[in-house]
XYZ file of C-alpha atoms in Angstrom:
579
model
C 72.069 32.943 -4.208
C 75.156 33.042 -6.502
C 75.257 31.360 -9.877
C 77.855 31.070 -12.674
C 78.422 28.946 -15.713
C 81.067 28.031 -18.261
C 81.551 25.276 -20.837
C 83.631 22.177 -21.532
C 83.415 19.181 -23.898
C 82.405 15.544 -23.339
C 83.888 13.099 -25.844
C 82.012 10.111 -27.203
C 84.672 8.339 -29.233
C 86.159 11.047 -31.462
C 82.949 13.115 -31.475
C 82.333 15.796 -28.877
C 79.306 17.277 -27.119
C 79.350 20.769 -25.598
C 78.687 20.521 -21.853
C 77.580 23.509 -19.810
C 79.121 23.508 -16.324
C 76.867 25.312 -13.847
C 77.769 26.213 -10.253
C 75.174 27.260 -7.671
C 75.897 28.485 -4.103
C 73.127 28.547 -1.520
C 73.008 29.097 2.252
C 73.201 25.902 4.220
C 75.563 23.246 5.489
C 78.814 23.188 3.525
C 78.590 20.417 0.938
C 79.732 19.755 -2.626
C 77.299 17.908 -4.911
C 78.189 16.991 -8.504
C 75.318 15.948 -10.787
C 74.954 15.278 -14.498
C 75.803 11.573 -15.036
C 79.518 11.693 -14.117
C 81.725 8.599 -14.047
C 84.067 7.628 -11.213
C 86.975 9.806 -12.384
C 84.701 12.824 -12.755
C 83.054 12.238 -9.370
C 86.494 12.482 -7.761
C 86.807 15.996 -9.213
C 85.214 17.320 -6.019
C 88.330 16.554 -3.987
C 90.756 17.622 -6.724
C 89.020 20.965 -7.332
C 88.728 21.791 -3.616
C 92.421 21.100 -2.987
C 93.499 22.982 -6.141
C 91.492 26.089 -5.202
C 92.817 26.156 -1.628
C 96.453 25.558 -2.683
C 96.108 28.356 -5.256
C 95.559 30.842 -2.414
C 91.781 31.138 -2.688
C 89.175 30.502 0.013
C 86.773 27.653 -0.519
C 83.138 28.799 -0.149
C 81.601 27.393 3.050
C 78.097 27.039 1.674
C 75.993 24.444 -0.072
C 77.531 24.010 -3.514
C 75.869 22.221 -6.419
C 77.658 21.731 -9.725
C 75.574 20.513 -12.646
C 76.767 19.185 -15.989
C 74.235 19.760 -18.743
C 72.876 17.989 -20.755
C 72.428 15.510 -17.942
C 71.524 12.634 -20.263
C 74.981 12.502 -21.897
C 77.498 10.265 -20.081
C 80.560 12.221 -19.005
C 83.922 10.702 -18.203
C 87.482 11.730 -17.484
C 89.140 14.519 -15.599
C 89.022 17.178 -18.317
C 86.164 19.030 -16.587
C 88.235 20.023 -13.521
C 89.291 23.434 -14.845
C 85.745 24.355 -15.890
C 84.309 23.274 -12.523
C 86.913 25.290 -10.586
C 86.302 28.467 -12.610
C 82.518 28.120 -12.290
C 82.824 27.729 -8.488
C 85.139 30.746 -8.184
C 82.795 32.842 -10.327
C 79.811 31.818 -8.216
C 81.836 32.836 -5.129
C 82.460 36.244 -6.767
C 86.215 35.695 -7.088
C 85.863 35.893 -10.888
C 83.530 37.875 -13.106
C 80.874 35.420 -14.362
C 80.762 37.196 -17.731
C 84.513 36.626 -18.201
C 84.083 32.848 -18.340
C 80.636 32.624 -19.959
C 82.080 32.509 -23.482
C 85.139 30.421 -22.581
C 85.546 26.698 -23.161
C 87.914 25.139 -20.633
C 89.599 21.735 -20.910
C 92.103 20.471 -18.355
C 92.718 18.415 -15.245
C 93.760 20.027 -11.968
C 96.467 18.702 -9.705
C 96.131 19.073 -5.951
C 98.660 21.916 -6.083
C 96.646 23.857 -8.645
C 98.668 22.857 -11.702
C 96.737 22.326 -14.937
C 97.472 18.903 -16.319
C 96.944 17.810 -19.951
C 94.197 15.379 -20.918
C 93.502 13.199 -23.950
C 91.297 14.235 -26.824
C 92.120 17.950 -26.935
C 92.028 18.178 -30.737
C 88.535 16.650 -31.242
C 87.308 18.725 -28.291
C 88.525 21.969 -29.847
C 87.095 20.927 -33.220
C 83.722 20.510 -31.512
C 84.077 23.920 -29.863
C 84.873 25.556 -33.203
C 81.838 23.950 -34.832
C 79.677 25.252 -31.952
C 80.903 28.823 -32.465
C 83.396 29.164 -29.598
C 86.417 31.316 -30.414
C 88.404 31.165 -27.139
C 89.587 27.918 -25.601
C 91.693 27.338 -22.485
C 93.817 24.170 -22.320
C 96.921 22.960 -20.553
C 100.106 24.514 -21.875
C 101.416 21.079 -22.934
C 98.513 20.629 -25.379
C 98.303 24.204 -26.669
C 100.106 23.290 -29.889
C 97.632 20.481 -30.546
C 94.655 22.770 -29.925
C 96.217 25.425 -32.180
C 95.787 23.138 -35.206
C 92.128 24.197 -35.403
C 91.774 27.384 -37.472
C 89.713 30.296 -36.218
C 90.162 29.524 -32.499
C 92.259 31.504 -30.010
C 94.017 29.077 -27.678
C 95.140 30.081 -24.186
C 97.688 27.663 -22.737
C 97.986 27.820 -18.951
C 100.151 25.998 -16.452
C 98.161 26.601 -13.257
C 94.857 27.826 -11.907
C 96.620 30.881 -10.448
C 97.884 31.828 -13.890
C 94.415 31.518 -15.423
C 92.835 33.660 -12.684
C 95.470 36.337 -13.245
C 94.718 36.351 -16.961
C 90.974 36.694 -16.332
C 91.271 39.416 -13.657
C 94.071 41.419 -15.268
C 96.519 40.793 -12.417
C 100.242 40.084 -13.015
C 100.718 36.521 -14.135
C 102.856 34.344 -11.816
C 105.835 32.500 -13.220
C 105.152 28.810 -13.582
C 108.220 26.781 -14.585
C 107.651 23.667 -16.700
C 107.136 20.444 -14.820
C 109.680 18.410 -16.796
C 112.438 20.431 -18.413
C 114.443 18.891 -21.220
C 111.555 17.975 -23.512
C 110.499 14.800 -21.652
C 106.926 13.758 -22.416
C 104.328 14.169 -19.726
C 103.384 10.779 -18.265
C 99.695 11.685 -18.400
C 99.931 12.064 -22.163
C 100.582 8.344 -22.488
C 96.886 7.824 -21.793
C 95.370 4.711 -23.204
C 97.958 2.234 -24.484
C 96.210 -0.803 -25.879
C 97.990 -4.057 -25.012
C 100.117 -5.284 -27.901
C 98.663 -2.647 -30.233
C 102.051 -2.072 -31.840
C 101.122 1.445 -32.935
C 103.767 3.488 -34.650
C 102.148 6.880 -35.151
C 105.279 8.424 -36.645
C 108.223 6.417 -37.942
C 111.213 6.479 -35.667
C 114.790 6.636 -36.920
C 114.961 2.884 -37.477
C 111.726 2.858 -39.464
C 112.853 5.865 -41.504
C 115.939 3.927 -42.624
C 113.862 1.011 -43.953
C 114.233 0.880 -47.715
C 112.414 -1.302 -50.210
C 115.727 -1.996 -51.902
C 116.801 -3.980 -48.823
C 114.352 -6.774 -49.704
C 116.110 -9.534 -51.648
C 114.219 -10.710 -54.716
C 110.421 -10.859 -54.433
C 109.752 -8.820 -57.566
C 106.120 -9.906 -57.805
C 105.543 -8.980 -54.163
C 107.242 -5.614 -54.717
C 104.902 -4.952 -57.626
C 101.889 -5.912 -55.483
C 103.130 -3.599 -52.728
C 103.315 -0.707 -55.177
C 99.800 -1.396 -56.506
C 98.427 -1.666 -52.965
C 99.915 1.707 -52.008
C 98.778 3.404 -55.233
C 95.145 2.315 -55.002
C 94.633 1.620 -51.292
C 94.061 -2.091 -51.957
C 94.216 -4.738 -49.240
C 97.102 -7.206 -49.517
C 97.647 -10.833 -48.507
C 101.218 -12.178 -48.499
C 101.521 -15.939 -48.154
C 104.764 -17.865 -48.128
C 107.284 -19.776 -46.004
C 109.081 -18.235 -43.017
C 112.002 -15.998 -43.849
C 110.771 -15.093 -47.323
C 110.445 -11.389 -46.450
C 106.733 -10.917 -45.737
C 107.275 -8.795 -42.617
C 110.020 -6.760 -44.302
C 107.670 -5.927 -47.144
C 104.824 -4.946 -44.812
C 107.063 -2.685 -42.716
C 108.057 -0.757 -45.839
C 104.498 -0.268 -47.044
C 103.688 2.900 -44.990
C 106.663 4.731 -46.511
C 105.167 4.199 -49.983
C 101.913 5.940 -49.047
C 101.630 9.664 -49.856
C 101.703 12.240 -47.042
C 98.343 12.848 -45.431
C 96.279 15.824 -46.519
C 95.308 18.446 -43.944
C 91.878 16.886 -43.462
C 93.275 13.357 -43.188
C 95.976 14.511 -40.772
C 93.364 16.050 -38.482
C 91.312 12.831 -38.590
C 94.315 10.675 -37.678
C 95.536 13.096 -35.019
C 92.083 13.226 -33.424
C 91.983 9.435 -33.027
C 95.506 9.299 -31.599
C 94.723 12.223 -29.307
C 91.769 10.355 -27.812
C 94.011 7.307 -27.356
C 96.815 9.409 -25.841
C 99.371 8.303 -28.425
C 100.525 11.612 -29.873
C 104.336 11.842 -29.971
C 105.951 14.441 -27.732
C 106.660 17.653 -29.589
C 104.745 16.544 -32.718
C 101.077 17.513 -32.288
C 100.141 16.733 -35.905
C 100.511 13.299 -37.515
C 101.121 13.941 -41.203
C 102.387 10.482 -42.181
C 100.432 7.270 -42.552
C 100.325 5.387 -39.211
C 101.419 1.772 -38.904
C 99.708 -0.615 -36.509
C 100.922 -4.203 -36.017
C 99.034 -5.974 -33.207
C 100.215 -9.313 -31.868
C 98.094 -12.356 -32.664
C 97.171 -12.669 -28.976
C 95.416 -9.279 -29.032
C 91.809 -9.401 -27.876
C 88.705 -8.350 -29.756
C 88.239 -4.992 -27.905
C 91.868 -4.105 -28.582
C 91.389 -4.671 -32.330
C 87.948 -3.175 -33.033
C 87.631 -0.945 -29.950
C 85.954 -1.351 -26.617
C 86.614 -1.249 -22.910
C 84.559 -0.582 -19.800
C 81.864 2.062 -20.161
C 82.000 3.887 -23.470
C 84.190 2.148 -26.045
C 87.657 3.413 -26.901
C 89.498 3.320 -30.246
C 90.987 -0.005 -31.244
C 93.751 -0.953 -33.642
C 91.516 -0.564 -36.712
C 90.907 3.096 -35.780
C 94.505 3.735 -34.775
C 95.489 2.542 -38.273
C 93.031 4.967 -39.924
C 94.537 6.305 -43.190
C 97.491 3.990 -42.640
C 98.427 0.307 -42.554
C 97.076 -2.442 -40.290
C 99.483 -5.375 -40.467
C 98.396 -8.762 -39.118
C 101.430 -11.012 -39.056
C 100.753 -14.745 -38.651
C 97.140 -13.970 -39.560
C 95.821 -17.562 -39.111
C 96.930 -17.424 -35.472
C 94.430 -14.644 -34.719
C 91.073 -15.755 -33.293
C 88.531 -16.360 -36.027
C 86.064 -13.956 -34.403
C 88.641 -11.180 -34.480
C 89.414 -11.734 -38.158
C 85.762 -11.855 -39.164
C 85.106 -8.645 -37.217
C 87.263 -6.841 -39.790
C 84.791 -7.502 -42.587
C 82.525 -4.548 -41.764
C 85.236 -1.830 -41.564
C 86.910 -3.189 -44.702
C 83.714 -2.377 -46.615
C 82.451 0.780 -44.901
C 85.650 2.455 -43.678
C 84.246 2.978 -40.198
C 83.641 0.989 -37.028
C 80.286 1.143 -35.246
C 80.453 -0.146 -31.675
C 77.399 -0.549 -29.451
C 77.674 -1.071 -25.709
C 75.279 -0.804 -22.787
C 76.635 2.658 -21.943
C 76.162 3.912 -25.500
C 77.294 3.479 -29.069
C 79.772 5.375 -31.172
C 81.167 5.541 -34.678
C 84.946 5.519 -35.193
C 86.841 6.073 -38.455
C 88.558 2.924 -39.715
C 89.618 3.357 -43.356
C 92.892 1.455 -43.328
C 94.964 -0.646 -45.686
C 94.935 -4.230 -44.441
C 98.070 -6.308 -44.945
C 97.881 -10.000 -44.003
C 100.838 -12.349 -43.788
C 100.629 -16.103 -43.296
C 102.663 -19.277 -43.621
C 101.323 -22.075 -45.847
C 100.965 -24.486 -42.907
C 101.744 -24.711 -39.170
C 105.347 -25.809 -39.784
C 105.753 -23.342 -42.642
C 107.385 -25.775 -45.084
C 104.337 -26.797 -47.114
C 104.926 -26.294 -50.830
C 103.658 -27.555 -54.146
C 105.965 -30.542 -53.962
C 105.461 -31.045 -50.214
C 109.189 -31.344 -49.448
C 110.045 -31.207 -45.753
C 106.499 -30.573 -44.536
C 105.504 -32.654 -41.508
C 101.881 -31.496 -41.390
C 99.048 -33.793 -42.333
C 96.616 -32.672 -45.041
C 93.979 -32.129 -42.362
C 96.323 -29.840 -40.421
C 97.140 -27.826 -43.535
C 93.472 -27.507 -44.470
C 92.489 -26.505 -40.938
C 95.286 -23.926 -40.746
C 94.471 -22.303 -44.070
C 90.736 -22.393 -43.310
C 91.156 -20.018 -40.372
C 91.100 -17.211 -42.939
C 87.470 -17.338 -44.010
C 86.348 -17.005 -47.593
C 84.297 -13.825 -46.975
C 87.366 -12.141 -45.455
C 89.683 -13.120 -48.306
C 87.026 -12.070 -50.800
C 87.561 -8.522 -49.525
C 91.332 -8.686 -50.098
C 92.231 -7.398 -53.554
C 95.790 -8.709 -53.896
C 96.792 -12.235 -52.876
C 100.450 -12.851 -53.615
C 102.562 -15.982 -53.188
C 105.931 -15.036 -51.692
C 108.507 -17.592 -52.820
C 111.584 -18.549 -50.770
C 114.638 -16.407 -51.436
C 117.313 -18.142 -53.485
C 120.991 -18.145 -52.596
C 121.836 -15.990 -55.600
C 119.246 -13.358 -54.653
C 120.440 -13.306 -51.056
C 124.201 -13.227 -51.617
C 124.495 -11.054 -54.715
C 123.861 -7.332 -54.728
C 120.836 -6.465 -56.842
C 121.540 -3.171 -58.582
C 118.157 -3.203 -60.332
C 116.147 -3.086 -57.072
C 114.271 0.190 -56.795
C 114.409 2.259 -53.619
C 111.440 3.395 -51.594
C 111.869 6.944 -52.877
C 111.571 5.873 -56.527
C 108.518 3.683 -55.953
C 106.843 6.293 -53.723
C 107.192 8.860 -56.532
C 105.306 6.554 -58.920
C 102.663 5.912 -56.266
C 102.194 9.649 -55.754
C 101.815 10.210 -59.507
C 99.256 7.389 -59.765
C 97.296 8.801 -56.836
C 97.283 12.156 -58.586
C 95.789 10.621 -61.748
C 93.115 8.859 -59.699
C 92.297 12.030 -57.731
C 91.972 14.003 -60.968
C 89.595 11.408 -62.402
C 87.556 11.291 -59.183
C 87.208 15.072 -58.876
C 83.689 15.971 -57.815
C 83.062 12.585 -56.171
C 83.323 11.615 -52.483
C 86.146 9.141 -53.271
C 89.889 9.731 -53.500
C 91.354 6.304 -54.259
C 90.354 3.485 -56.564
C 89.699 1.142 -53.638
C 86.911 3.419 -52.362
C 84.910 3.596 -55.612
C 81.787 1.375 -55.627
C 81.680 -1.309 -58.275
C 78.513 0.065 -59.869
C 80.251 3.378 -60.545
C 83.273 1.623 -62.045
C 81.071 -0.379 -64.396
C 78.876 2.507 -65.542
C 80.611 5.864 -65.147
C 84.093 5.115 -66.495
C 84.375 2.993 -69.635
C 87.027 0.318 -70.162
C 88.819 -0.512 -73.396
C 86.799 -2.723 -75.773
C 87.073 -6.396 -74.823
C 88.976 -5.678 -71.619
C 86.517 -7.605 -69.427
C 86.456 -10.817 -71.452
C 88.795 -12.749 -69.145
C 87.073 -11.537 -65.981
C 83.652 -12.434 -67.422
C 84.816 -16.017 -68.082
C 86.151 -16.288 -64.526
C 82.800 -15.047 -63.209
C 80.879 -17.613 -65.267
C 83.139 -20.429 -64.056
C 82.512 -19.435 -60.450
C 86.121 -18.438 -59.778
C 85.061 -14.823 -59.126
C 82.213 -13.448 -57.055
C 80.395 -10.231 -57.856
C 82.446 -8.495 -55.157
C 85.574 -10.066 -56.591
C 84.801 -8.672 -60.043
C 84.427 -5.176 -58.606
C 87.749 -5.485 -56.835
C 89.432 -6.722 -60.020
C 88.163 -3.570 -61.748
C 89.559 -1.374 -58.976
C 92.977 -3.003 -59.201
C 92.926 -2.709 -63.007
C 92.332 1.030 -62.765
C 95.293 1.306 -60.369
C 97.518 -0.677 -62.750
C 96.478 1.657 -65.561
C 97.199 4.710 -63.398
C 100.695 3.440 -62.620
C 101.296 2.849 -66.341
C 99.959 6.286 -67.295
C 97.030 4.964 -69.339
C 93.686 6.738 -69.517
C 91.654 3.551 -69.058
C 92.349 -0.120 -68.301
C 93.065 -2.473 -71.141
C 92.856 -6.268 -71.344
C 96.399 -6.659 -70.005
C 95.503 -4.565 -66.939
C 92.492 -6.788 -66.227
C 94.687 -9.877 -66.630
C 97.244 -8.452 -64.216
C 94.504 -7.790 -61.676
C 93.139 -11.327 -62.096
C 96.560 -12.899 -61.586
C 97.181 -10.811 -58.470
C 93.813 -11.810 -57.052
C 93.586 -15.494 -57.992
C 97.227 -16.460 -58.576
C 96.233 -18.159 -61.835
C 98.033 -17.224 -65.027
C 95.476 -16.549 -67.732
C 95.399 -19.301 -70.349
C 96.332 -22.042 -67.844
C 93.879 -24.329 -66.065
C 93.355 -24.026 -62.347
C 95.858 -26.800 -61.633
C 98.599 -24.496 -62.818
C 98.068 -22.489 -59.644
C 99.372 -25.287 -57.451
C 101.317 -27.689 -59.580
C 102.820 -25.514 -62.301
C 102.097 -25.874 -66.030
C 100.256 -29.117 -66.759
C 101.829 -31.926 -68.688
C 100.629 -32.501 -72.290
C 97.626 -34.823 -72.388
C 98.194 -37.926 -74.601
C 95.856 -38.655 -77.479
C 93.571 -41.436 -76.212
C 92.637 -42.484 -79.749
C 96.180 -43.647 -80.375
C 97.068 -47.086 -79.054
C 100.702 -46.073 -78.735
C 99.728 -43.266 -76.365
C 98.027 -45.786 -74.124
C 101.156 -47.945 -74.084
C 103.320 -44.959 -73.094
C 100.947 -44.122 -70.284
C 101.316 -47.658 -68.925
C 97.696 -48.677 -69.441
C 95.449 -50.076 -72.188
C 93.635 -47.578 -74.367
C 89.942 -47.230 -73.482
C 87.419 -49.079 -75.596
C 84.301 -47.530 -77.042
C 81.280 -47.491 -74.731
C 79.298 -49.769 -77.081
C 82.082 -52.344 -77.083
C 82.049 -52.431 -73.296
C 78.345 -53.131 -73.287
C 78.510 -55.946 -75.878
C 81.792 -57.539 -75.051
C 81.991 -57.609 -71.307
C 84.560 -60.160 -70.235
C 83.101 -63.321 -68.744
C 84.458 -64.498 -65.434
C 86.932 -67.284 -65.802
C 85.860 -70.630 -64.350
C 87.464 -71.613 -61.099
C 90.081 -74.276 -61.348
C 89.034 -77.623 -60.100
C 90.689 -78.902 -57.027
C 92.952 -81.862 -57.065
């Protein structure tokens, strides 16, 4: 009896499990049995491995062959086990030294001609191998650069099974030309492309040319964009069509600082599992941008699919921006499903085949029109929607969801002067991004020794107790809380925004003006004005009801005292007699 073993990795989301691949040859009728809870793609490895071994010039053992994947209780999927299965079979057949592959971890799919093809999820797989103590990893040559991002691991990139056998036996390595010369991406690297996900892992040339100075007017929205980028706050842009909401959202990722090494590995791992890494750029070091269409389904947004779930748009936007344009057009269930990741920064998905935890700490940017026709305004000019239609349209964004959005900004229509004249005072993306980076640095210095890096991540209890505000700074927010215009969660988010405003201004702690700025950006109500000022502008002066002349100007009689109404009620006039 011949026996050999090697190792590979099974991915559950972006987490990996070391799988021992065991091959056993016994006398008997030639057969190939694969056990260990494989899925359909892995079950087909029997035919792929047999053809790859034969076409590589090796004889297939004509005995009873059993290949086991341990632990057997872990579901295993994909074709990344092919290379490990082939090497274990060849070692059991004494074509390779079993000790030469015992400490190797092999990841790769085999073509029928023996070529090693790349698979998704190489980076999280190698991270799992490094945590388990493995120091040598074999992957496809196309993904060697991605695997090399993990420190302390020696990566062997191979193009074929023949080349790997030569490396393990000390024989001369055969020349294996690249499959697609000219730098074309491998079609298998496309992997999982979620329908209408709109993922932009790295900005292309068109996105790199987008400048904040191109947006006409919208100074309040620009300021909100800067605050959102500096503190990681969620943003809601509401206004008529053509006001520049999408332009502002597309320029938001460029304001975010470059990703740290840890954040870059997190983002790259998610995109590697989804098969969305750009060709020639194994590491994503810029904030991703994800803009799904409003027809996108629930599994495409939060993650899902047949069998074990796969990353959705909220995970693909991890450490970046998730932009939902025409937000009220999304299904209500999809919008409400965002409430959990907005609070926790991760997505927990449970299915019949298992459950997994995916990172989902993103910056949410919502954009919406005021009504279905888009022309609803304070004065109601040109709007053809009924009040019921407007209320129903705006009600699609639930109160609990909006309560988790820190900045809610009204984007006004662009005037002719703003559109036709060149604005020399408009700041470029580079200038604003420098201020954002400086503000992030102040916040990171203050949060040293804590598990948080941005103001949006700090719990409200810590903001209220650990870091003191200026005396009297919370007076306005306390009045709003007593009047019921702020919830307890809303107060915490006002404090987070106030700290970001103070960081941008270079102040050590928020003052009353910073709290007022945060309140205006959250509620849209200028402090000192009643709530009607939010919708109808500054109120008109109220006439003095004790003055009879004021009643005449208002077109009605002045009110009488309550006692006079009780004692001097007018008697009904007698009906006139008929002729």
